[in-house]
Structures are given as structure tokens and as C-alpha cells.
Coordinates of C-alpha atoms in Angstrom, one line a residue:
Chain A
A1 CA -211.4 -41.4 14.9
Q2 CA -213.3 -39.5 17.5
S3 CA -215.2 -36.5 16.2
V4 CA -218.1 -34.1 16.9
T5 CA -220.3 -32.5 14.3
Q6 CA -222.4 -29.5 14.8
P7 CA -224.1 -29.1 11.5
D8 CA -225.5 -25.6 12.1
I9 CA -222.8 -22.9 12.0
H10 CA -225.2 -20.0 12.7
I11 CA -228.8 -20.0 14.0
T12 CA -231.1 -17.0 14.5
V13 CA -234.2 -17.4 16.7
S14 CA -236.8 -14.9 18.0
E15 CA -236.9 -14.2 21.7
G16 CA -239.4 -16.5 23.4
A17 CA -239.1 -19.1 20.6
S18 CA -237.9 -22.6 21.3
L19 CA -234.3 -23.7 20.4
E20 CA -232.7 -26.9 19.4
L21 CA -228.9 -27.1 18.6
R22 CA -227.8 -30.3 16.9
C23 CA -224.7 -32.4 17.9
N24 CA -223.6 -35.7 16.5
Y25 CA -220.5 -37.6 17.7
S26 CA -218.3 -40.4 16.6
Y27 CA -216.8 -42.4 19.4
G28 CA -216.4 -46.2 19.9
A29 CA -216.9 -46.4 23.6
T30 CA -219.6 -45.0 25.9
P31 CA -219.2 -41.2 25.5
Y32 CA -218.9 -38.5 28.1
L33 CA -220.8 -35.6 26.5
F34 CA -220.8 -32.0 27.3
W35 CA -222.3 -28.7 26.1
Y36 CA -220.4 -25.5 26.8
V37 CA -221.4 -21.9 26.0
Q38 CA -219.0 -19.1 25.2
S39 CA -219.9 -15.4 25.3
P40 CA -217.8 -13.0 23.3
G41 CA -214.3 -12.6 24.7
Q42 CA -215.0 -15.1 27.4
G43 CA -214.0 -18.7 28.3
L44 CA -216.3 -21.7 28.2
Q45 CA -219.1 -22.2 30.7
L46 CA -220.4 -25.7 31.3
L47 CA -224.2 -25.9 30.5
L48 CA -224.7 -29.7 31.1
K49 CA -223.1 -33.1 30.9
Y50 CA -224.0 -36.7 30.2
F51 CA -222.1 -39.6 31.6
S52 CA -224.6 -42.3 32.1
G53 CA -228.2 -43.0 33.3
D54 CA -231.2 -40.9 32.4
T55 CA -230.7 -39.9 28.8
L56 CA -232.5 -36.5 29.3
V57 CA -230.2 -34.2 31.3
Q58 CA -231.0 -30.8 32.8
G59 CA -228.5 -28.0 32.9
I60 CA -228.2 -24.5 33.9
K61 CA -230.1 -21.5 32.5
G62 CA -233.1 -23.7 31.5
F63 CA -231.2 -25.9 29.0
E64 CA -231.6 -29.6 28.6
A65 CA -230.1 -32.2 26.3
E66 CA -231.1 -35.7 25.2
F67 CA -228.6 -38.5 24.5
K68 CA -229.7 -40.8 21.8
R69 CA -227.2 -43.7 21.3
S70 CA -228.9 -45.0 18.2
Q71 CA -228.5 -41.7 16.5
S72 CA -225.1 -40.8 18.1
S73 CA -226.7 -37.5 19.0
F74 CA -226.8 -35.1 22.0
N75 CA -229.0 -32.2 21.0
L76 CA -229.4 -29.2 23.2
R77 CA -232.8 -27.7 23.7
K78 CA -234.4 -24.7 25.4
P79 CA -238.2 -24.1 25.4
S80 CA -238.0 -20.3 25.4
V81 CA -234.9 -18.3 24.4
H82 CA -233.9 -15.1 26.1
W83 CA -231.8 -12.3 24.5
S84 CA -229.0 -13.2 27.0
D85 CA -228.7 -16.6 25.4
A86 CA -227.0 -15.1 22.4
A87 CA -223.6 -16.8 22.4
E88 CA -221.6 -19.6 20.8
Y89 CA -222.4 -23.1 21.8
F90 CA -220.0 -26.0 21.7
C91 CA -220.7 -29.7 22.0
A92 CA -217.8 -31.9 23.2
V93 CA -217.0 -35.5 23.8
G94 CA -214.6 -36.6 26.5
V95 CA -212.2 -39.3 25.2
G96 CA -209.4 -41.4 26.7
G97 CA -210.9 -43.0 29.7
A98 CA -210.8 -40.5 32.5
T99 CA -211.8 -37.7 30.2
N100 CA -208.2 -36.8 29.6
K101 CA -209.1 -34.5 26.7
L102 CA -212.2 -33.0 25.1
I103 CA -213.0 -33.1 21.4
F104 CA -215.1 -30.1 20.4
G105 CA -217.5 -29.5 17.6
T106 CA -217.0 -26.4 15.5
G107 CA -219.6 -24.5 17.4
T108 CA -223.0 -23.0 16.7
L109 CA -223.4 -19.2 16.9
L110 CA -226.8 -18.3 18.2
A111 CA -228.3 -14.9 17.5
V112 CA -231.6 -13.8 19.2
Q113 CA -233.9 -11.4 17.6
P114 CA -236.1 -9.2 19.7
Chain B
E1 CA -214.6 -20.5 45.3
A2 CA -212.3 -18.9 42.8
G3 CA -212.5 -20.2 39.2
V4 CA -209.6 -21.0 36.8
T5 CA -207.5 -17.8 36.4
Q6 CA -205.3 -17.1 33.4
S7 CA -202.8 -14.4 32.8
P8 CA -202.1 -12.2 31.0
T9 CA -205.5 -11.5 29.4
H10 CA -203.8 -10.2 26.2
L11 CA -200.3 -10.8 24.9
I12 CA -198.7 -9.2 21.9
K13 CA -195.5 -10.6 20.4
T14 CA -193.6 -10.5 17.2
R15 CA -192.7 -13.5 15.0
G16 CA -189.8 -15.5 16.4
Q17 CA -190.3 -14.4 20.0
Q18 CA -191.3 -16.6 22.9
A19 CA -194.6 -16.4 24.8
T20 CA -195.4 -17.6 28.3
L21 CA -199.0 -18.1 29.4
R22 CA -200.0 -18.9 33.0
C23 CA -202.9 -20.7 34.5
S24 CA -204.0 -21.2 38.1
P25 CA -206.5 -24.1 38.6
I26 CA -209.5 -24.3 40.9
S27 CA -208.4 -25.1 44.4
G28 CA -208.2 -28.9 44.8
H29 CA -207.9 -29.6 41.1
T30 CA -204.8 -31.5 40.1
S31 CA -205.2 -31.7 36.3
V32 CA -204.7 -28.8 33.9
Y33 CA -205.5 -28.8 30.2
W34 CA -204.5 -26.3 27.5
Y35 CA -206.6 -25.7 24.4
Q36 CA -206.0 -23.5 21.4
Q37 CA -209.0 -21.6 19.8
A38 CA -207.8 -20.3 16.5
L39 CA -209.9 -18.6 13.9
G40 CA -211.2 -21.1 11.5
L41 CA -209.7 -24.1 13.4
G42 CA -212.0 -24.3 16.3
L43 CA -211.0 -25.6 19.8
Q44 CA -208.1 -28.0 19.7
F45 CA -206.5 -29.9 22.6
L46 CA -202.9 -28.9 23.2
L47 CA -201.6 -30.5 26.5
W48 CA -202.7 -32.2 29.7
Y49 CA -200.8 -32.0 32.9
D50 CA -201.6 -34.0 36.0
E51 CA -199.6 -34.2 39.2
G52 CA -196.7 -32.4 37.7
E53 CA -196.4 -34.6 34.6
E54 CA -197.3 -34.2 31.0
R55 CA -199.9 -36.9 30.4
N56 CA -201.1 -36.3 26.9
R57 CA -200.3 -34.0 24.0
G58 CA -202.3 -32.9 21.0
N59 CA -201.1 -32.6 17.4
F60 CA -198.9 -29.6 17.9
P61 CA -195.1 -29.1 17.3
P62 CA -192.6 -29.4 20.1
R63 CA -192.2 -25.6 20.3
F64 CA -195.4 -25.8 22.3
S65 CA -194.5 -26.9 25.7
G66 CA -195.3 -26.3 29.3
R67 CA -195.0 -27.5 32.8
Q68 CA -197.1 -27.9 36.0
F69 CA -195.8 -26.7 39.3
P70 CA -196.1 -28.3 42.8
N71 CA -199.1 -26.0 43.5
Y72 CA -200.7 -27.4 40.3
S73 CA -200.5 -24.1 38.5
S74 CA -199.3 -24.4 34.9
E75 CA -197.3 -22.5 32.3
L76 CA -197.7 -22.8 28.5
N77 CA -194.6 -21.8 26.5
V78 CA -194.7 -21.2 22.8
N79 CA -191.2 -20.8 21.2
A80 CA -190.3 -19.3 17.9
L81 CA -193.7 -17.7 17.5
E82 CA -195.4 -17.9 14.1
L83 CA -198.2 -15.7 12.8
E84 CA -200.6 -18.7 12.9
D85 CA -200.0 -19.1 16.6
S86 CA -202.4 -16.1 17.1
A87 CA -205.3 -17.5 19.0
L88 CA -207.2 -17.6 22.2
Y89 CA -205.5 -20.1 24.6
L90 CA -207.8 -21.6 27.1
C91 CA -206.8 -23.4 30.3
A92 CA -209.1 -25.8 32.1
S93 CA -208.8 -27.7 35.3
K94 CA -210.3 -30.9 36.6
S95 CA -210.5 -32.7 39.9
L96 CA -209.6 -36.3 40.3
A97 CA -213.2 -37.0 41.5
K98 CA -215.2 -35.4 38.7
N99 CA -214.7 -35.7 35.0
I100 CA -215.6 -32.1 34.3
Q101 CA -213.2 -29.5 32.9
Y102 CA -213.8 -25.9 34.1
F103 CA -212.4 -23.2 31.9
G104 CA -210.7 -19.9 32.4
A105 CA -211.4 -16.8 30.4
G106 CA -208.3 -17.4 28.2
T107 CA -205.3 -15.5 27.0
R108 CA -205.5 -13.9 23.6
L109 CA -202.1 -14.1 21.9
S110 CA -201.5 -11.9 18.9
V111 CA -198.3 -12.5 16.9
L112 CA -197.3 -9.6 14.6

């Protein structure tokens, strides 16, 4: 069955420090992978996506993610975190061919210390 | 370009009532998806509509239903509301050309 695992429920980093959020997926075919961010009381904003090609993808707000097929991972990184990055981050895999639905991880809540 | 819009922002109902949630997709998008984000259960796929037809359905009972109109907007109806239906309901739209779902801000449904 398809699934997405985000092993870290809650992460706290200092402002200016680097960040890595982990994501592992289980899917038989070539995955469509996404990272979304959700601020309190808001919907989901797309940070970046991977469909094919270069395994290091760049997104908005200075985020990047690397697809590693051998590890079934799609970890999100940012070299220097800003206080405005505090939010909940969701990794998702698109399944069913033309991405007819998204399977989400349970999310990682990021807190940023001044 | 306007994003995905959902209404109402908040909805308060009592157990046994019916709730109707609305979604307007991004202009040019023909697919609409509904997700439920309930406390402790995460984000779960509910329904997918495309070109006016229900194309896929998540593991939810039949009292969760909806439709898509000719202008591609969509309604989600929840009948016989139960306390555990309290959640944030998110709508997303997608174009035929791009496999990316764009989300609205959601409707928070509270069942008392």
C-alpha cells in the first residue's frame, strides 16, 4: 500500500540554523513527490515538487529537496531558517497515474527559536 | 489570478444535521479534490471530481457526497453529521496540463 512517513513530529531550530525534514515513501511506481507548508489556520502552499529528472529540486522560500530512489526518501532542506518558516510541513506522494489523489505524511511541526 | 476559494470559512452544526461546503477552483482547472484534516488523523483524501463526474473516492461513508457543476465549482455535502466529522475540509484544484494540486484555505466544520 502507498504510504508516506515523516518520522519527526516536532522539530525546533534556532533562527539562522540549517534545517532538514525527513520524508520516506512507499510506492511501487515512479512517484510524484511534493512538499507543502501549512501556516496556522491556513490551507496548504506548495513548496516544491519532483516528477522526474534532476533529483535535487529547488522550491520557493529558499527550500530544496533531494529525491533518493535507493532510500525511498525525499528530504526537505533549507540552509538558513527564518522565524517566518515556523509552520507545519507535509510531504505527499501523488498516486494513481495522473495524480488523482495525494497521500500525505502526518506532518512535521517546525518551531523557530530566536 | 485568483486562487482556490472555499466558503464558508467556518461552519457550526449540531449532530444529525447536514453541512454543505463550497469550492471554486482556479480558473482553467477542471479537477477538484476534497480532503479532510481531522485532529489526530492527518490529511485524508475524500473525493475527486473531474469534468462533472466523481472519479475517485477515499475511505469515507456514503453520507459524504458531492458534485461538480458545469463551471467546475464543487460542493461537498455531509449528511447525518457526527461529532467526529469536526475537521478542516480542504479543497484543491488541478489543471489537465499540470499534475499539481493547489489548495484553498479550507472550511472548518465544527459539529456540536
